[in-house]
Amino acid sequence: MRIICVDDYDEMSKKAANIVASQIILKPDSILGLATGATPLGMYKYLVKTYKDGHIDFEQVKTFNLDEYYGLDKENKQSYYYYMHENFFKFINISKESVNIPNGMAKDIYQESLEYERKIRQCGGIDLQVLGIGRNGHIGFNEPDIKFEALTHMVNLDEQTINDNSRFFDSMEDVPTKAISMGIKTIMHARKILLLASGKEKADAIYGAIYGKITPKLPASVLQLHPDVMFIVDKEAASKLNLEKINEVYL
């Protein structure tokens, strides 16, 4: 595990974009696992700039998103399909066929989940998985107490997650209570993992993910078992860490 502590959100975003860009330069046909929410928005902005400056090419890249709200169609402005296209995909040269996002309107979620896993395997697995982290320690939409062996599946969102996501919706009644998410096992199969965190509200989750007992009660704690994982955290998110006790810290 490597921890990079930076001053603020903007620096976190730049470093994350540089790592993703380097992955693409070294392996132009990379399979990327992508995240949504507020945290990676800055990373996507810098990746778009890097592309427009001519430093990276997405023509051979394939992507798999972590999750999607259940019951929201692609045109819904709060869907993650809409988020990805409006904030990233429409600005780069990636084909529609290379973009994979769970179908939140699937009639058979079990079959949708199996098909998503099949597509990932067919591509040879994810080379680099980008993650955020919830205040309750969730990664993807894998809430506390979800089994580590879970693959892509339907999840019931915790009250904490619903409350956190309500800021993006007009009312609490509009906030989805279910989602389709890659499972912990799916995430852990990625060759490399990059987790981003910004803000004081993430400090407890980051502390638990790095120092805490490995337990489904804090899903991100399982990352301690991954052979190639990097955390990029700003000072506020890292405020409860004792950086001197971390083996490999890049300041």
XYZ file of C-alpha atoms in Angstrom:
251
model
C 0.000 0.000 0.000
C 1.220 3.480 -0.883
C -0.178 6.698 0.543
C 0.246 10.041 -1.187
C -0.723 12.986 1.010
C -1.340 16.254 -0.857
C -2.407 19.734 0.155
C -5.856 19.934 -1.403
C -8.465 18.570 -3.782
C -6.916 20.128 -6.871
C -3.524 18.544 -6.247
C -5.208 15.203 -5.546
C -7.020 15.465 -8.876
C -3.839 16.311 -10.816
C -1.890 13.419 -9.322
C -4.716 10.987 -9.965
C -4.984 12.140 -13.586
C -1.233 11.736 -14.029
C -1.387 8.157 -12.745
C -4.268 7.244 -15.058
C -2.548 8.966 -17.988
C 0.661 7.056 -17.292
C -1.301 3.801 -17.291
C -2.684 4.620 -20.753
C 0.718 5.682 -22.122
C 2.338 2.459 -20.918
C -0.584 0.284 -22.082
C -2.684 2.029 -24.770
C -5.340 -0.715 -24.641
C -5.795 -0.428 -20.882
C -8.988 -1.578 -19.202
C -9.972 1.135 -16.722
C -12.417 0.819 -13.837
C -14.010 4.212 -13.245
C -15.811 5.886 -10.358
C -18.395 8.653 -10.118
C -19.480 11.180 -7.498
C -17.877 14.468 -6.531
C -14.408 13.097 -5.780
C -13.173 12.104 -9.274
C -14.608 15.123 -11.125
C -11.304 17.011 -10.931
C -9.411 13.959 -12.164
C -11.664 13.738 -15.217
C -11.151 17.445 -15.904
C -7.368 17.017 -15.945
C -7.573 13.852 -18.046
C -9.622 15.745 -20.637
C -6.985 18.496 -20.674
C -4.195 15.929 -21.041
C -6.061 14.393 -23.979
C -6.705 17.749 -25.652
C -3.032 18.633 -25.231
C -2.215 15.519 -27.251
C -0.474 13.526 -24.529
C -2.869 10.545 -24.311
C -5.176 8.660 -26.662
C -8.312 6.782 -25.591
C -8.949 5.029 -28.911
C -7.959 1.586 -27.626
C -9.067 2.067 -23.995
C -12.065 0.222 -22.576
C -13.852 1.293 -19.398
C -16.083 -0.316 -16.786
C -17.915 1.836 -14.306
C -18.262 0.730 -10.702
C -21.977 1.201 -10.352
C -25.279 2.701 -11.410
C -28.446 3.655 -9.578
C -31.247 1.135 -9.962
C -34.334 2.575 -11.604
C -32.694 5.556 -13.335
C -32.558 5.516 -17.128
C -29.585 6.796 -19.121
C -31.173 10.166 -19.834
C -31.783 10.952 -16.167
C -29.371 13.721 -15.202
C -28.588 11.962 -11.916
C -27.700 8.647 -13.552
C -24.045 7.712 -13.653
C -24.355 7.074 -17.387
C -25.270 10.743 -17.804
C -22.534 11.817 -15.355
C -19.805 9.944 -17.244
C -20.808 11.217 -20.648
C -21.276 14.824 -19.571
C -18.091 15.014 -17.508
C -15.711 12.797 -19.446
C -16.625 10.593 -22.384
C -17.987 13.266 -24.716
C -14.685 15.153 -24.508
C -12.365 12.264 -25.452
C -11.958 9.867 -28.379
C -13.433 6.759 -26.801
C -16.013 4.742 -28.744
C -19.447 3.968 -27.335
C -18.680 0.262 -27.717
C -15.713 0.617 -25.357
C -17.779 2.120 -22.533
C -19.467 -0.213 -20.060
C -21.849 0.981 -17.334
C -24.357 -1.239 -15.489
C -27.903 -0.901 -16.821
C -29.989 0.598 -14.031
C -33.181 -0.238 -15.919
C -32.426 -3.933 -16.443
C -35.465 -6.128 -15.813
C -33.298 -9.028 -14.665
C -30.583 -7.663 -12.371
C -29.084 -11.099 -11.809
C -28.524 -11.628 -15.539
C -27.293 -8.045 -15.945
C -24.738 -8.666 -13.189
C -23.567 -11.949 -14.746
C -23.193 -10.286 -18.131
C -21.189 -7.419 -16.633
C -18.794 -9.870 -15.025
C -18.518 -11.798 -18.302
C -17.564 -8.634 -20.194
C -14.847 -7.814 -17.666
C -13.400 -11.321 -17.936
C -13.642 -11.243 -21.725
C -11.501 -8.084 -21.771
C -8.856 -9.755 -19.619
C -9.708 -7.990 -16.354
C -9.318 -4.425 -15.113
C -5.821 -2.964 -15.239
C -6.478 0.082 -13.033
C -9.521 0.591 -10.821
C -10.295 4.099 -9.556
C -12.242 4.290 -6.293
C -13.723 6.892 -4.025
C -14.742 6.086 -0.469
C -17.957 6.740 1.416
C -18.096 8.134 4.925
C -19.145 4.663 6.078
C -16.175 3.116 4.273
C -18.047 1.826 1.254
C -16.241 1.350 -2.065
C -18.396 1.234 -5.141
C -21.793 0.849 -3.536
C -20.622 -2.021 -1.345
C -22.118 -0.974 1.954
C -20.978 -2.230 5.388
C -21.557 -5.952 5.985
C -21.699 -6.880 2.295
C -19.706 -10.077 1.846
C -16.190 -9.723 0.463
C -16.803 -12.575 -2.001
C -19.613 -10.680 -3.767
C -19.325 -10.032 -7.503
C -21.447 -7.469 -9.390
C -24.836 -7.396 -7.671
C -27.816 -5.358 -6.508
C -27.295 -3.468 -3.266
C -29.605 -1.714 -0.828
C -28.107 1.668 -0.033
C -27.491 2.583 3.613
C -29.293 5.530 5.149
C -25.933 7.341 5.422
C -25.309 6.894 1.682
C -28.821 8.005 0.774
C -28.443 11.118 2.927
C -25.015 11.888 1.427
C -26.380 11.523 -2.111
C -29.486 13.608 -1.447
C -27.585 16.818 -2.219
C -27.661 15.833 -5.897
C -31.465 15.414 -5.987
C -34.413 17.779 -5.670
C -35.870 15.887 -2.714
C -35.174 12.895 -0.486
C -38.006 11.044 -2.219
C -36.083 11.224 -5.500
C -32.924 9.582 -4.126
C -32.591 5.952 -5.265
C -32.409 3.390 -2.489
C -30.860 0.620 -4.615
C -27.953 0.349 -7.033
C -26.065 -2.153 -9.170
C -22.431 -2.311 -8.093
C -19.262 -4.210 -8.801
C -18.672 -6.424 -5.792
C -15.677 -6.400 -3.487
C -14.311 -9.497 -5.212
C -14.604 -7.800 -8.605
C -12.744 -4.737 -7.327
C -10.023 -6.818 -5.696
C -9.340 -8.624 -8.986
C -8.113 -5.356 -10.552
C -4.357 -5.374 -11.115
C -3.946 -1.901 -9.622
C -6.256 0.165 -7.423
C -6.232 3.940 -6.957
C -8.390 5.345 -4.140
C -9.070 9.084 -3.859
C -10.327 10.934 -0.793
C -10.776 14.605 0.015
C -12.248 16.409 3.003
C -12.516 15.988 6.776
C -15.697 13.932 6.452
C -13.609 11.122 4.914
C -10.925 11.087 7.640
C -12.495 8.330 9.784
C -13.073 6.080 6.779
C -9.493 6.583 5.561
C -8.105 5.838 9.009
C -10.141 2.641 9.233
C -9.244 1.552 5.710
C -5.508 1.857 6.430
C -5.157 1.012 10.129
C -8.364 -0.798 10.981
C -9.296 -4.431 11.272
C -10.092 -6.032 7.927
C -13.824 -6.477 8.188
C -16.961 -6.210 6.027
C -18.165 -3.614 8.555
C -15.729 -1.238 6.826
C -15.551 -2.462 3.221
C -12.494 -0.376 2.232
C -10.416 -2.185 4.863
C -10.132 -5.148 2.466
C -7.790 -3.048 0.330
C -5.067 -3.822 2.874
C -4.930 -7.252 1.209
C -4.400 -5.971 -2.331
C -0.824 -6.184 -3.685
C -0.885 -2.873 -5.587
C -3.078 -0.171 -4.071
C -2.432 3.552 -3.800
C -4.334 6.120 -1.721
C -4.217 9.783 -2.738
C -5.628 11.849 0.123
C -5.607 15.542 0.869
C -4.526 16.872 4.257
C -8.053 16.946 5.613
C -8.822 13.354 4.642
C -5.421 12.308 6.061
C -5.851 14.293 9.283
C -6.197 11.189 11.491
C -3.275 9.271 9.978
C 0.100 8.940 11.622
C 2.153 9.302 8.465
C 5.388 8.347 10.238
C 4.038 4.830 10.793
C 3.174 4.270 7.160
C 5.882 2.361 5.350
C 5.813 4.278 2.097
C 4.624 7.870 2.068
C 5.028 10.332 -0.786
C 4.600 13.949 0.248
